[in-house]
């Protein structure tokens, strides 16, 4: 499982980033939809984030569930679109799936961050950072002007809080491309894992054990272990990967 987390998931993250960048640049309908102020569904590309201090360029998806953040940084629901008035909160992983925000603590006040989305191209200046507890008693809400808040785990192994980087728009915000949500609550960091994925992990693990038992029985009966293992190994590996993938979704979404 540890090999899957720290060796296999970075490859998955790179693959998903290439796929989303191609879909964002090669689909005129998606570009026009973003320019018109329509956000895509969860897990779909919504912006491009550039952090020059880290030499990092990432496609941002809509949504911050554990599954969404497997593909790249995600725009939190019910927050502003980057560049518009309000606070745009983008969460990203620190260690897994390529760790796009792994070195976020190295970004210093005064550094610039650029976001390209349907509202235009915007530059933000970093003004500070802080650590927010996971219990939800603190929030990252901002009023007035246009803000960008980047959020990730405070640790690569056992997260106990969220690391938050604050940046303010340089210049004037863009006109609102969508209607503001009336009565929207202040933004709170709810970035836990997906508890439902644990059930799927258990089912795949049971399937793995059943298949493994059937393989061992076949080896004893047919006395052709090489052929039996050759046929069973790909299915066993696939089941194991599905177990690991669902277990990974149970972990904090920004890990």
CSV table of N, CA and C in Angstrom, one decimal, residues 64-209:
chain,number,residue,atom,x,y,z
A,64,UNK,N,-13.5,19.5,-4.5
A,64,UNK,CA,-12.3,19.1,-3.6
A,64,UNK,C,-12.6,17.8,-2.9
A,65,UNK,N,-13.3,16.9,-3.4
A,65,UNK,CA,-13.4,15.6,-2.8
A,65,UNK,C,-12.1,14.8,-3.0
A,66,UNK,N,-12.0,13.7,-2.3
A,66,UNK,CA,-10.7,13.0,-2.4
A,66,UNK,C,-10.5,12.5,-3.8
A,67,UNK,N,-11.6,12.1,-4.5
A,67,UNK,CA,-11.5,11.7,-5.9
A,67,UNK,C,-11.1,12.8,-6.8
A,68,UNK,N,-11.6,14.0,-6.6
A,68,UNK,CA,-11.3,15.2,-7.4
A,68,UNK,C,-9.8,15.5,-7.3
A,69,UNK,N,-9.3,15.5,-6.0
A,69,UNK,CA,-7.9,15.9,-5.8
A,69,UNK,C,-6.9,14.9,-6.2
A,70,UNK,N,-7.4,13.7,-6.6
A,70,UNK,CA,-6.5,12.7,-7.2
A,70,UNK,C,-6.0,13.2,-8.6
A,71,UNK,N,-6.8,14.1,-9.2
A,71,UNK,CA,-6.4,14.5,-10.6
A,71,UNK,C,-5.6,15.8,-10.6
A,72,UNK,N,-5.7,16.6,-9.5
A,72,UNK,CA,-5.0,17.8,-9.4
A,72,UNK,C,-5.6,18.7,-8.4
A,73,UNK,N,-5.1,19.9,-8.2
A,73,UNK,CA,-5.7,20.9,-7.3
A,73,UNK,C,-7.2,21.1,-7.6
A,74,UNK,N,-8.0,21.4,-6.6
A,74,UNK,CA,-9.5,21.6,-6.9
A,74,UNK,C,-10.0,22.9,-6.3
A,75,UNK,N,-10.9,23.5,-7.1
A,75,UNK,CA,-11.6,24.7,-6.6
A,75,UNK,C,-12.8,24.3,-5.7
A,76,UNK,N,-12.7,24.8,-4.4
A,76,UNK,CA,-13.7,24.4,-3.5
A,76,UNK,C,-15.1,25.0,-3.8
A,77,UNK,N,-16.1,24.2,-3.6
A,77,UNK,CA,-17.5,24.6,-3.9
A,77,UNK,C,-17.9,25.8,-3.1
A,78,UNK,N,-18.8,26.6,-3.7
A,78,UNK,CA,-19.3,27.8,-3.1
A,78,UNK,C,-18.3,28.8,-2.7
A,79,UNK,N,-17.2,28.8,-3.4
A,79,UNK,CA,-16.2,29.9,-3.3
A,79,UNK,C,-16.1,30.6,-4.7
A,80,UNK,N,-15.4,31.8,-4.7
A,80,UNK,CA,-15.4,32.6,-5.9
A,80,UNK,C,-14.5,31.9,-7.0
A,81,UNK,N,-14.8,32.3,-8.2
A,81,UNK,CA,-13.9,32.0,-9.3
A,81,UNK,C,-12.6,32.9,-9.2
A,82,UNK,N,-11.4,32.3,-9.3
A,82,UNK,CA,-10.2,33.2,-9.2
A,82,UNK,C,-10.3,34.4,-10.1
A,83,UNK,N,-10.1,35.5,-9.5
A,83,UNK,CA,-10.1,36.8,-10.3
A,83,UNK,C,-11.3,37.6,-10.1
A,84,UNK,N,-12.4,36.9,-9.6
A,84,UNK,CA,-13.7,37.6,-9.3
A,84,UNK,C,-13.6,38.1,-7.8
A,85,UNK,N,-14.5,39.0,-7.5
A,85,UNK,CA,-14.6,39.5,-6.1
A,85,UNK,C,-14.9,38.3,-5.2
A,86,UNK,N,-14.2,38.3,-4.1
A,86,UNK,CA,-14.5,37.2,-3.1
A,86,UNK,C,-13.2,36.4,-2.9
A,87,UNK,N,-13.4,35.2,-2.3
A,87,UNK,CA,-12.3,34.4,-1.9
A,87,UNK,C,-12.4,33.1,-2.7
A,88,UNK,N,-11.4,32.8,-3.6
A,88,UNK,CA,-11.3,31.6,-4.3
A,88,UNK,C,-10.4,30.6,-3.5
A,89,UNK,N,-10.9,29.5,-3.1
A,89,UNK,CA,-10.1,28.5,-2.3
A,89,UNK,C,-9.8,27.3,-3.2
A,90,UNK,N,-8.5,27.1,-3.4
A,90,UNK,CA,-8.0,25.9,-4.1
A,90,UNK,C,-7.2,25.0,-3.2
A,91,UNK,N,-7.7,23.8,-3.1
A,91,UNK,CA,-7.0,22.8,-2.3
A,91,UNK,C,-6.2,21.8,-3.2
A,92,UNK,N,-5.1,21.4,-2.6
A,92,UNK,CA,-4.2,20.4,-3.4
A,92,UNK,C,-3.5,19.5,-2.5
A,93,UNK,N,-3.0,18.4,-3.0
A,93,UNK,CA,-2.4,17.4,-2.2
A,93,UNK,C,-0.9,17.8,-2.0
A,94,UNK,N,-0.4,17.3,-0.8
A,94,UNK,CA,0.9,17.6,-0.4
A,94,UNK,C,1.9,16.6,-0.9
A,95,UNK,N,1.5,15.3,-0.8
A,95,UNK,CA,2.5,14.2,-1.1
A,95,UNK,C,2.0,13.2,-2.1
A,96,UNK,N,0.7,12.9,-2.1
A,96,UNK,CA,0.3,11.8,-3.0
A,96,UNK,C,-0.1,12.4,-4.4
A,97,UNK,N,-0.2,11.6,-5.4
A,97,UNK,CA,-0.7,11.9,-6.7
A,97,UNK,C,0.2,13.1,-7.3
A,98,UNK,N,1.5,13.0,-7.1
A,98,UNK,CA,2.4,14.1,-7.6
A,98,UNK,C,2.6,15.2,-6.6
A,99,UNK,N,1.8,15.3,-5.6
A,99,UNK,CA,2.1,16.4,-4.6
A,99,UNK,C,2.2,17.7,-5.2
A,100,UNK,N,1.2,18.3,-5.9
A,100,UNK,CA,1.3,19.6,-6.5
A,100,UNK,C,1.6,20.7,-5.5
A,101,UNK,N,1.1,20.6,-4.3
A,101,UNK,CA,1.3,21.6,-3.2
A,101,UNK,C,2.3,21.1,-2.2
A,102,UNK,N,3.2,20.2,-2.6
A,102,UNK,CA,4.2,19.7,-1.6
A,102,UNK,C,5.1,20.7,-1.1
A,103,UNK,N,5.5,21.7,-1.9
A,103,UNK,CA,6.4,22.7,-1.4
A,103,UNK,C,5.8,24.1,-1.3
A,104,UNK,N,4.5,24.1,-0.9
A,104,UNK,CA,3.8,25.3,-0.8
A,104,UNK,C,4.3,26.2,0.3
A,105,UNK,N,4.9,25.6,1.3
A,105,UNK,CA,5.5,26.4,2.4
A,105,UNK,C,6.7,27.2,1.9
A,106,UNK,N,7.3,26.9,0.8
A,106,UNK,CA,8.5,27.6,0.3
A,106,UNK,C,8.1,28.9,-0.4
A,107,UNK,N,6.8,29.1,-0.7
A,107,UNK,CA,6.3,30.3,-1.3
A,107,UNK,C,6.3,31.4,-0.3
A,108,UNK,N,7.0,32.5,-0.5
A,108,UNK,CA,7.2,33.6,0.4
A,108,UNK,C,6.3,34.8,0.2
A,109,UNK,N,6.0,35.6,1.2
A,109,UNK,CA,5.2,36.8,0.9
A,109,UNK,C,5.9,37.7,-0.1
A,110,UNK,N,5.1,38.2,-1.0
A,110,UNK,CA,5.6,39.0,-2.1
A,110,UNK,C,5.7,38.2,-3.4
A,111,UNK,N,5.8,36.8,-3.3
A,111,UNK,CA,5.8,36.0,-4.6
A,111,UNK,C,4.5,36.1,-5.3
A,112,UNK,N,4.5,35.9,-6.6
A,112,UNK,CA,3.3,36.0,-7.4
A,112,UNK,C,2.8,34.6,-7.8
A,113,UNK,N,1.5,34.6,-8.0
A,113,UNK,CA,0.8,33.4,-8.4
A,113,UNK,C,-0.1,33.8,-9.5
A,114,UNK,N,-0.2,33.0,-10.6
A,114,UNK,CA,-1.0,33.4,-11.7
A,114,UNK,C,-2.1,32.3,-12.0
A,115,UNK,N,-3.3,32.8,-12.3
A,115,UNK,CA,-4.4,31.9,-12.5
A,115,UNK,C,-5.0,32.3,-13.9
A,116,UNK,N,-5.2,31.3,-14.7
A,116,UNK,CA,-5.9,31.5,-16.0
A,116,UNK,C,-7.2,30.7,-16.0
A,117,UNK,N,-8.3,31.4,-16.1
A,117,UNK,CA,-9.6,30.7,-16.1
A,117,UNK,C,-10.6,31.4,-17.1
A,118,UNK,N,-11.8,31.1,-17.0
A,118,UNK,CA,-12.8,31.7,-17.9
A,118,UNK,C,-13.0,33.2,-17.8
A,119,UNK,N,-12.6,33.7,-16.6
A,119,UNK,CA,-12.8,35.1,-16.4
A,119,UNK,C,-11.6,35.9,-16.9
A,120,UNK,N,-10.5,35.2,-17.2
A,120,UNK,CA,-9.3,35.9,-17.7
A,120,UNK,C,-8.0,35.4,-17.1
A,121,UNK,N,-7.0,36.2,-17.2
A,121,UNK,CA,-5.7,35.9,-16.6
A,121,UNK,C,-5.4,36.9,-15.4
A,122,UNK,N,-5.1,36.3,-14.2
A,122,UNK,CA,-5.0,37.1,-13.0
A,122,UNK,C,-3.7,36.8,-12.3
A,123,UNK,N,-3.1,37.9,-11.7
A,123,UNK,CA,-1.9,37.7,-10.9
A,123,UNK,C,-2.2,38.1,-9.5
A,124,UNK,N,-1.8,37.2,-8.6
A,124,UNK,CA,-2.0,37.4,-7.1
A,124,UNK,C,-0.7,37.5,-6.4
A,125,UNK,N,-0.7,38.4,-5.4
A,125,UNK,CA,0.6,38.6,-4.6
A,125,UNK,C,0.4,37.9,-3.3
A,126,UNK,N,1.3,37.0,-2.9
A,126,UNK,CA,1.2,36.3,-1.6
A,126,UNK,C,1.4,37.3,-0.5
A,127,UNK,N,0.5,37.2,0.5
A,127,UNK,CA,0.6,38.2,1.6
A,127,UNK,C,0.8,37.5,3.0
A,128,UNK,N,0.8,36.1,3.0
A,128,UNK,CA,1.1,35.4,4.2
A,128,UNK,C,0.5,34.0,4.2
A,129,UNK,N,0.7,33.4,5.3
A,129,UNK,CA,0.3,32.0,5.5
A,129,UNK,C,0.0,31.7,6.9
A,130,UNK,N,-0.8,30.6,7.2
A,130,UNK,CA,-1.1,30.2,8.5
A,130,UNK,C,-1.5,28.8,8.5
A,131,UNK,N,-1.7,28.2,9.7
A,131,UNK,CA,-2.1,26.8,9.9
A,131,UNK,C,-3.5,26.8,10.5
A,132,UNK,N,-4.4,26.1,9.9
A,132,UNK,CA,-5.8,26.0,10.3
A,132,UNK,C,-6.1,24.6,10.8
A,133,UNK,N,-6.7,24.5,12.0
A,133,UNK,CA,-7.0,23.2,12.6
A,133,UNK,C,-8.0,22.4,11.7
A,134,UNK,N,-7.9,21.1,11.8
A,134,UNK,CA,-8.8,20.2,11.1
A,134,UNK,C,-10.2,20.1,11.7
A,135,UNK,N,-10.4,20.6,12.9
A,135,UNK,CA,-11.7,20.4,13.5
A,135,UNK,C,-12.8,21.4,13.0
A,136,UNK,N,-12.4,22.3,12.1
A,136,UNK,CA,-13.4,23.2,11.5
A,136,UNK,C,-13.8,24.4,12.3
A,137,UNK,N,-13.1,24.6,13.4
A,137,UNK,CA,-13.5,25.8,14.3
A,137,UNK,C,-12.9,27.1,13.7
A,138,UNK,N,-12.0,27.0,12.8
A,138,UNK,CA,-11.4,28.1,12.1
A,138,UNK,C,-11.8,28.1,10.6
A,139,UNK,N,-11.8,29.2,10.0
A,139,UNK,CA,-12.2,29.2,8.6
A,139,UNK,C,-11.2,30.1,7.8
A,140,UNK,N,-11.4,30.1,6.5
A,140,UNK,CA,-10.5,30.9,5.6
A,140,UNK,C,-11.3,31.9,4.8
A,141,UNK,N,-12.5,32.4,5.4
A,141,UNK,CA,-13.3,33.3,4.7
A,141,UNK,C,-12.6,34.7,4.6
A,142,UNK,N,-12.9,35.4,3.5
A,142,UNK,CA,-12.3,36.7,3.2
A,142,UNK,C,-13.5,37.6,2.7
A,143,UNK,N,-13.5,38.8,3.0
A,143,UNK,CA,-14.5,39.8,2.5
A,143,UNK,C,-13.8,40.9,1.8
A,144,UNK,N,-14.4,41.4,0.7
A,144,UNK,CA,-13.9,42.5,0.0
A,144,UNK,C,-12.7,42.1,-0.9
A,145,UNK,N,-12.5,42.8,-2.0
A,145,UNK,CA,-11.5,42.6,-3.0
A,145,UNK,C,-11.6,41.2,-3.5
A,146,UNK,N,-10.5,40.7,-4.1
A,146,UNK,CA,-10.4,39.3,-4.7
A,146,UNK,C,-9.2,38.6,-4.1
A,147,UNK,N,-9.4,37.5,-3.5
A,147,UNK,CA,-8.4,36.7,-2.8
A,147,UNK,C,-8.3,35.3,-3.4
A,148,UNK,N,-7.1,34.8,-3.2
A,148,UNK,CA,-6.8,33.4,-3.6
A,148,UNK,C,-6.2,32.7,-2.4
A,149,UNK,N,-6.8,31.6,-2.0
A,149,UNK,CA,-6.4,30.8,-0.8
A,149,UNK,C,-6.0,29.4,-1.3
A,150,UNK,N,-4.7,29.1,-1.1
A,150,UNK,CA,-4.3,27.7,-1.4
A,150,UNK,C,-4.1,26.9,-0.2
A,151,UNK,N,-4.7,25.7,-0.2
A,151,UNK,CA,-4.8,24.9,1.0
A,151,UNK,C,-4.1,23.5,0.8
A,152,UNK,N,-3.4,23.0,1.7
A,152,UNK,CA,-2.8,21.7,1.6
A,152,UNK,C,-2.6,21.1,3.0
A,153,UNK,N,-2.2,19.9,3.1
A,153,UNK,CA,-1.9,19.3,4.4
A,153,UNK,C,-0.7,19.9,5.0
A,154,UNK,N,-0.6,19.9,6.4
A,154,UNK,CA,0.6,20.4,7.0
A,154,UNK,C,1.7,19.3,7.2
A,155,UNK,N,1.4,18.1,6.8
A,155,UNK,CA,2.4,17.0,6.9
A,155,UNK,C,2.2,16.1,5.7
A,156,UNK,N,3.3,15.4,5.4
A,156,UNK,CA,3.3,14.4,4.3
A,156,UNK,C,2.9,13.0,4.8
A,157,UNK,N,2.8,12.8,6.1
A,157,UNK,CA,2.5,11.5,6.6
A,157,UNK,C,1.3,11.4,7.5
A,158,UNK,N,1.3,12.3,8.6
A,158,UNK,CA,0.2,12.3,9.5
A,158,UNK,C,-0.3,13.7,9.7
A,159,UNK,N,-1.2,14.1,8.8
A,159,UNK,CA,-1.7,15.5,8.8
A,159,UNK,C,-2.5,15.8,10.1
A,160,UNK,N,-2.2,16.9,10.8
A,160,UNK,CA,-3.0,17.3,11.9
A,160,UNK,C,-3.7,18.6,11.7
A,161,UNK,N,-3.4,19.3,10.6
A,161,UNK,CA,-4.0,20.6,10.3
A,161,UNK,C,-3.8,20.8,8.8
A,162,UNK,N,-4.3,22.0,8.4
A,162,UNK,CA,-4.2,22.4,7.0
A,162,UNK,C,-3.3,23.6,6.9
A,163,UNK,N,-2.3,23.6,6.0
A,163,UNK,CA,-1.5,24.8,5.7
A,163,UNK,C,-2.2,25.7,4.7
A,164,UNK,N,-2.3,26.9,5.0
A,164,UNK,CA,-3.1,27.9,4.2
A,164,UNK,C,-2.2,29.0,3.7
A,165,UNK,N,-2.1,29.2,2.4
A,165,UNK,CA,-1.4,30.3,1.8
A,165,UNK,C,-2.4,31.4,1.3
A,166,UNK,N,-2.2,32.6,1.7
A,166,UNK,CA,-3.1,33.7,1.3
A,166,UNK,C,-2.5,34.6,0.3
A,167,UNK,N,-3.2,34.9,-0.8
A,167,UNK,CA,-2.7,35.9,-1.8
A,167,UNK,C,-3.8,36.8,-2.2
A,168,UNK,N,-3.5,38.0,-2.6
A,168,UNK,CA,-4.4,39.1,-2.9
A,168,UNK,C,-4.2,39.5,-4.4
A,169,UNK,N,-5.3,39.7,-5.1
A,169,UNK,CA,-5.3,40.0,-6.5
A,169,UNK,C,-4.6,41.4,-6.7
A,170,UNK,N,-3.7,41.4,-7.7
A,170,UNK,CA,-3.1,42.6,-8.2
A,170,UNK,C,-3.9,43.2,-9.2
A,171,UNK,N,-4.5,44.4,-9.0
A,171,UNK,CA,-5.4,45.0,-9.9
A,171,UNK,C,-6.8,44.9,-9.4
A,172,UNK,N,-7.7,45.1,-10.4
A,172,UNK,CA,-9.2,45.1,-10.1
A,172,UNK,C,-9.8,43.7,-10.4
A,173,UNK,N,-10.8,43.3,-9.6
A,173,UNK,CA,-11.4,42.0,-10.0
A,173,UNK,C,-12.2,42.1,-11.2
A,174,UNK,N,-12.4,40.9,-11.8
A,174,UNK,CA,-13.3,40.8,-13.0
A,174,UNK,C,-14.7,40.9,-12.7
A,175,UNK,N,-15.6,41.3,-13.6
A,175,UNK,CA,-17.0,41.3,-13.4
A,175,UNK,C,-17.5,39.9,-13.1
A,176,UNK,N,-18.5,39.8,-12.2
A,176,UNK,CA,-19.0,38.4,-11.8
A,176,UNK,C,-19.6,37.7,-13.1
A,177,UNK,N,-19.0,36.5,-13.3
A,177,UNK,CA,-19.5,35.8,-14.5
A,177,UNK,C,-20.7,34.9,-14.1
A,178,UNK,N,-21.0,34.8,-12.9
A,178,UNK,CA,-22.2,34.0,-12.4
A,178,UNK,C,-22.8,34.7,-11.2
A,179,UNK,N,-24.0,34.3,-11.0
A,179,UNK,CA,-24.8,34.9,-9.9
A,179,UNK,C,-24.2,34.5,-8.6
A,180,UNK,N,-24.0,35.4,-7.6
A,180,UNK,CA,-23.5,35.1,-6.3
A,180,UNK,C,-24.5,34.2,-5.6
A,181,UNK,N,-24.0,33.3,-4.7
A,181,UNK,CA,-24.9,32.4,-4.0
A,181,UNK,C,-25.4,33.2,-2.7
A,182,UNK,N,-26.6,33.4,-2.7
A,182,UNK,CA,-27.2,34.2,-1.6
A,182,UNK,C,-27.2,33.3,-0.3
A,183,UNK,N,-26.7,33.9,0.7
A,183,UNK,CA,-26.7,33.2,2.0
A,183,UNK,C,-25.7,32.1,2.1
A,184,UNK,N,-24.6,32.1,1.2
A,184,UNK,CA,-23.6,31.1,1.3
A,184,UNK,C,-22.8,31.2,2.6
A,185,UNK,N,-22.6,30.1,3.3
A,185,UNK,CA,-21.9,30.2,4.6
A,185,UNK,C,-20.4,30.5,4.4
A,186,UNK,N,-19.7,30.9,5.5
A,186,UNK,CA,-18.3,31.2,5.4
A,186,UNK,C,-17.6,29.9,5.0
A,187,UNK,N,-16.5,30.0,4.3
A,187,UNK,CA,-15.8,28.8,3.8
A,187,UNK,C,-15.1,28.1,5.0
A,188,UNK,N,-15.4,26.8,5.1
A,188,UNK,CA,-14.7,26.1,6.1
A,188,UNK,C,-14.0,24.9,5.5
A,189,UNK,N,-12.9,24.5,6.1
A,189,UNK,CA,-12.1,23.5,5.5
A,189,UNK,C,-12.6,22.1,5.8
A,190,UNK,N,-13.4,21.5,5.0
A,190,UNK,CA,-13.9,20.2,5.2
A,190,UNK,C,-13.3,19.3,4.1
A,191,UNK,N,-12.1,18.8,4.4
A,191,UNK,CA,-11.3,18.1,3.3
A,191,UNK,C,-10.9,16.7,3.8
A,192,UNK,N,-11.8,16.1,4.5
A,192,UNK,CA,-11.5,14.7,4.9
A,192,UNK,C,-11.6,13.7,3.7
A,193,UNK,N,-11.3,12.5,4.0
A,193,UNK,CA,-11.4,11.4,3.0
A,193,UNK,C,-12.8,11.0,2.7
A,194,UNK,N,-13.0,10.1,1.8
A,194,UNK,CA,-14.3,9.6,1.4
A,194,UNK,C,-14.5,8.3,2.2
A,195,UNK,N,-15.4,8.3,3.3
A,195,UNK,CA,-15.6,7.2,4.1
A,195,UNK,C,-16.3,6.0,3.3
A,196,UNK,N,-17.1,6.3,2.3
A,196,UNK,CA,-17.7,5.3,1.5
A,196,UNK,C,-16.7,4.4,0.8
A,197,UNK,N,-15.5,5.0,0.5
A,197,UNK,CA,-14.5,4.2,-0.2
A,197,UNK,C,-14.0,3.0,0.6
A,198,UNK,N,-14.1,3.0,1.9
A,198,UNK,CA,-13.7,1.9,2.7
A,198,UNK,C,-14.5,0.7,2.4
A,199,UNK,N,-15.8,0.8,2.2
A,199,UNK,CA,-16.6,-0.4,1.9
A,199,UNK,C,-16.2,-1.0,0.6
A,200,UNK,N,-15.9,-0.2,-0.4
A,200,UNK,CA,-15.4,-0.7,-1.7
A,200,UNK,C,-14.1,-1.4,-1.6
A,201,UNK,N,-13.2,-0.8,-0.7
A,201,UNK,CA,-11.9,-1.4,-0.5
A,201,UNK,C,-12.1,-2.8,0.1
A,202,UNK,N,-13.0,-2.9,1.1
A,202,UNK,CA,-13.3,-4.2,1.7
A,202,UNK,C,-13.8,-5.2,0.7
A,203,UNK,N,-14.7,-4.8,-0.2
A,203,UNK,CA,-15.2,-5.7,-1.2
A,203,UNK,C,-14.1,-6.2,-2.1
A,204,UNK,N,-13.3,-5.3,-2.6
A,204,UNK,CA,-12.2,-5.7,-3.5
A,204,UNK,C,-11.2,-6.6,-2.8
A,205,UNK,N,-11.0,-6.3,-1.5
A,205,UNK,CA,-10.1,-7.2,-0.7
A,205,UNK,C,-10.6,-8.6,-0.6
A,206,UNK,N,-11.9,-8.7,-0.4
A,206,UNK,CA,-12.5,-10.0,-0.3
A,206,UNK,C,-12.4,-10.7,-1.6
A,207,UNK,N,-12.7,-10.0,-2.7
A,207,UNK,CA,-12.5,-10.6,-4.0
A,207,UNK,C,-11.1,-11.1,-4.3
A,208,UNK,N,-10.1,-10.3,-3.8
A,208,UNK,CA,-8.7,-10.7,-4.0
A,208,UNK,C,-8.4,-12.0,-3.2
A,209,UNK,N,-8.9,-12.1,-2.0
A,209,UNK,CA,-8.7,-13.3,-1.2
A,209,UNK,C,-9.4,-14.5,-1.8
